[in-house]
Tab-separated table of C-alpha atoms in Angstrom:
chain	number	residue	atom	x	y	z
G	82	ALA	CA	10.156	69.543	123.675
G	83	LEU	CA	12.605	68.515	126.387
G	84	THR	CA	12.045	70.952	129.225
G	85	PRO	CA	13.612	71.896	132.545
G	86	ASP	CA	11.521	72.005	135.712
G	87	PHE	CA	11.470	75.828	135.661
G	88	ARG	CA	12.391	75.745	139.369
G	89	GLY	CA	8.857	74.511	140.014
G	90	GLU	CA	7.249	77.695	138.661
G	91	LEU	CA	4.079	76.117	137.337
G	92	ASP	CA	2.962	79.183	135.382
G	93	LEU	CA	6.073	78.750	133.208
G	94	VAL	CA	5.363	75.025	132.855
G	95	GLY	CA	1.809	75.897	131.811
G	96	ASN	CA	3.025	78.383	129.209
G	97	VAL	CA	5.104	75.688	127.527
G	98	ALA	CA	2.371	73.048	127.883
G	99	MET	CA	-0.100	75.374	126.133
G	100	SER	CA	2.342	76.513	123.429
G	101	GLY	CA	1.074	74.045	120.850
G	102	LEU	CA	3.642	71.306	121.359
G	103	ASP	CA	2.569	67.704	121.021
G	104	VAL	CA	4.985	66.056	123.470
G	105	TYR	CA	6.128	67.577	126.765
G	106	ALA	CA	9.300	65.822	127.898
G	107	HIS	CA	10.834	66.304	131.323
G	108	ASN	CA	13.333	63.752	132.605
G	109	VAL	CA	13.200	62.522	136.195
G	110	GLU	CA	16.559	60.800	135.504
G	111	THR	CA	16.534	58.431	138.508
G	112	VAL	CA	14.657	57.142	141.541
G	113	GLU	CA	13.757	59.394	144.449
G	114	ARG	CA	16.499	58.184	146.825
G	115	LEU	CA	19.266	58.894	144.302
G	116	THR	CA	17.914	62.211	143.017
G	117	PRO	CA	19.971	64.433	145.382
G	118	ARG	CA	23.216	62.735	144.274
G	119	VAL	CA	22.399	62.381	140.579
G	120	ARG	CA	20.635	65.608	139.666
G	121	ASP	CA	21.337	69.281	140.163
G	122	ARG	CA	20.544	70.241	143.764
G	123	ARG	CA	17.791	72.571	142.533
G	124	ALA	CA	15.957	69.695	140.809
G	125	GLY	CA	13.885	67.570	143.164
G	126	TYR	CA	11.981	64.367	142.542
G	127	ALA	CA	8.685	65.753	143.867
G	128	GLN	CA	9.161	68.931	141.881
G	129	SER	CA	9.592	66.930	138.670
G	130	MET	CA	6.478	64.893	139.444
G	131	ASN	CA	4.561	68.142	140.057
G	132	VAL	CA	5.761	69.535	136.734
G	133	LEU	CA	4.617	66.450	134.824
G	134	ALA	CA	1.256	66.404	136.614
G	135	HIS	CA	0.706	70.116	135.985
G	136	VAL	CA	1.230	69.647	132.253
G	137	LYS	CA	-1.753	67.276	132.129
G	138	THR	CA	-3.795	69.623	134.329
G	139	VAL	CA	-3.425	72.536	131.924
G	140	ASN	CA	-3.370	70.494	128.701
G	141	PRO	CA	-4.769	66.961	128.975
G	142	ASN	CA	-4.195	66.393	125.240
G	143	VAL	CA	-0.410	66.763	125.293
G	144	LEU	CA	1.637	63.584	125.604
G	145	THR	CA	4.033	63.559	128.557
G	146	LYS	CA	7.336	61.740	128.445
G	147	THR	CA	10.214	61.134	130.849
G	148	SER	CA	13.447	59.179	130.999
G	149	ILE	CA	15.195	57.166	133.671
G	150	MET	CA	18.835	56.062	133.732
G	151	LEU	CA	19.560	52.627	135.192
G	152	GLY	CA	22.807	51.448	136.719
G	153	LEU	CA	23.218	54.061	139.451
G	154	GLY	CA	22.435	51.686	142.339
G	155	GLU	CA	18.643	51.801	142.248
G	156	THR	CA	16.646	48.778	143.386
G	157	ASP	CA	13.815	47.062	141.540
G	158	ASP	CA	11.354	48.268	144.185
G	159	GLU	CA	12.540	51.850	143.696
G	160	ILE	CA	12.175	51.601	139.924
G	161	ARG	CA	8.656	50.197	140.260
G	162	THR	CA	7.719	52.940	142.735
G	163	THR	CA	9.045	55.571	140.321
G	164	LEU	CA	6.998	54.068	137.487
G	165	GLU	CA	3.898	54.021	139.684
G	166	ASP	CA	4.508	57.654	140.668
G	167	LEU	CA	4.811	58.573	136.995
G	168	ARG	CA	1.554	56.801	136.075
G	169	ASN	CA	-0.183	58.401	139.072
G	170	ASN	CA	0.831	61.716	137.502
G	171	ASP	CA	-0.556	60.611	134.119
G	172	VAL	CA	2.797	60.344	132.326
G	173	ASP	CA	2.307	58.621	128.958
G	174	VAL	CA	5.789	57.568	127.834
G	175	VAL	CA	8.924	56.449	129.659
G	176	THR	CA	12.358	55.491	128.395
G	177	PHE	CA	15.047	53.503	130.210
G	178	GLY	CA	18.723	53.707	129.310
G	179	GLN	CA	22.025	52.646	130.821
G	180	TYR	CA	23.810	55.288	132.882
G	181	LEU	CA	27.326	55.845	131.565
G	182	GLN	CA	29.828	57.841	133.604
G	183	PRO	CA	30.656	60.897	131.446
G	184	SER	CA	33.848	61.788	133.343
G	185	ARG	CA	35.770	60.830	136.473
G	186	ARG	CA	34.083	63.721	138.292
G	187	HIS	CA	30.663	62.095	137.796
G	188	LEU	CA	29.132	59.204	139.713
G	189	PRO	CA	30.525	55.783	138.824
G	190	VAL	CA	28.397	53.113	137.170
G	191	LYS	CA	27.168	50.725	139.881
G	192	GLU	CA	25.735	48.122	137.495
G	193	TYR	CA	25.605	47.377	133.805
G	194	VAL	CA	21.987	46.334	133.327
G	195	THR	CA	21.367	43.379	131.021
G	196	PRO	CA	19.229	43.685	127.884
G	197	GLU	CA	16.890	41.104	129.444
G	198	LYS	CA	16.351	43.307	132.497
G	199	PHE	CA	15.638	46.312	130.262
G	200	GLU	CA	13.031	44.188	128.473
G	201	GLU	CA	11.471	43.232	131.818
G	202	TRP	CA	11.067	46.929	132.643
G	203	ARG	CA	9.496	47.584	129.240
G	204	VAL	CA	6.908	44.875	129.928
G	205	VAL	CA	6.204	46.255	133.415
G	206	ALA	CA	5.794	49.789	132.045
G	207	GLU	CA	3.575	48.972	129.077
G	208	GLU	CA	1.696	45.841	130.047
G	209	GLU	CA	1.377	46.108	133.819
G	210	LEU	CA	1.256	49.854	134.428
G	211	GLY	CA	-0.299	51.106	131.197
G	212	PHE	CA	2.290	53.474	129.735
G	213	LYS	CA	1.412	54.151	126.091
G	214	TYR	CA	4.985	53.454	125.072
G	215	CYS	CA	8.293	52.452	126.672
G	216	ALA	CA	11.671	52.338	124.956
G	217	SER	CA	14.030	50.346	127.158
G	218	GLY	CA	17.567	49.221	126.436
G	219	PRO	CA	21.214	49.836	127.231
G	220	LEU	CA	21.667	52.261	124.328
G	221	VAL	CA	18.320	54.048	124.627
G	222	ARG	CA	18.527	57.765	125.301
G	223	SER	CA	15.738	60.216	126.063
G	224	SER	CA	15.508	61.152	122.376
G	225	TYR	CA	15.356	57.548	121.221
G	226	LYS	CA	14.466	57.545	117.507
G	227	ALA	CA	11.951	54.689	117.601
G	228	GLY	CA	10.141	56.433	120.412
G	229	GLU	CA	10.084	59.684	118.497
G	230	PHE	CA	8.626	57.873	115.481
G	231	PHE	CA	5.971	56.252	117.671
G	232	LEU	CA	5.063	59.581	119.268
G	233	LYS	CA	4.774	61.288	115.877
G	234	ASN	CA	2.336	58.582	114.806
G	235	MET	CA	0.337	59.037	118.043
G	236	VAL	CA	0.170	62.778	117.402
G	237	ARG	CA	-0.999	62.213	113.803
G	238	GLU	CA	-3.673	59.789	115.029
G	239	LYS	CA	-4.939	62.300	117.620
G	240	GLU	CA	-5.090	65.001	114.952
G	241	ARG	CA	-7.002	62.687	112.583
G	242	GLU	CA	-9.507	61.864	115.340
G	243	ARG	CA	-9.946	65.555	116.118
G	244	MET	CA	-10.587	66.374	112.462
G	245	GLU	CA	-13.084	63.515	112.135
G	246	ALA	CA	-14.924	64.718	115.244
G	247	GLU	CA	-15.105	68.268	113.862
G	248	ALA	CA	-16.371	66.989	110.499
G	249	ALA	CA	-19.123	65.007	112.233
G	250	VAL	CA	-20.473	68.137	113.926
């Protein structure tokens, strides 16, 4: 389920995290420096990190997922810091997609990120930082189909392991 930050009200976050869902998705959207310009003024970077961390506190078995748009003027160091913050909050899955300006009233695209750079970020996320999965490419969106397929398989595998453990008792 793709969720809001519930204005930081962690009891509401906990209700959703304990509702029986398999994947708790909450998008940080961008790096900390750009958050005030990119996101709704009520949505803060630290608040989103707290939401994602709280999910794992109340339900360590749920998979957590977030998405980041690239091309808004973020630096490589800022992206890496954001990834490290996400892993420090036990986020399992991250997706990277190209920011596209939806209208003239929205922020302009600062950079069109190359497919090679998206692949570099996938390698950093999965191989260096230990995310369970990373979908990364110019056309990737937070509901990226390959990622959804992967997550469904992860959920099935967890359920199979749980059933095997119960049968062994």
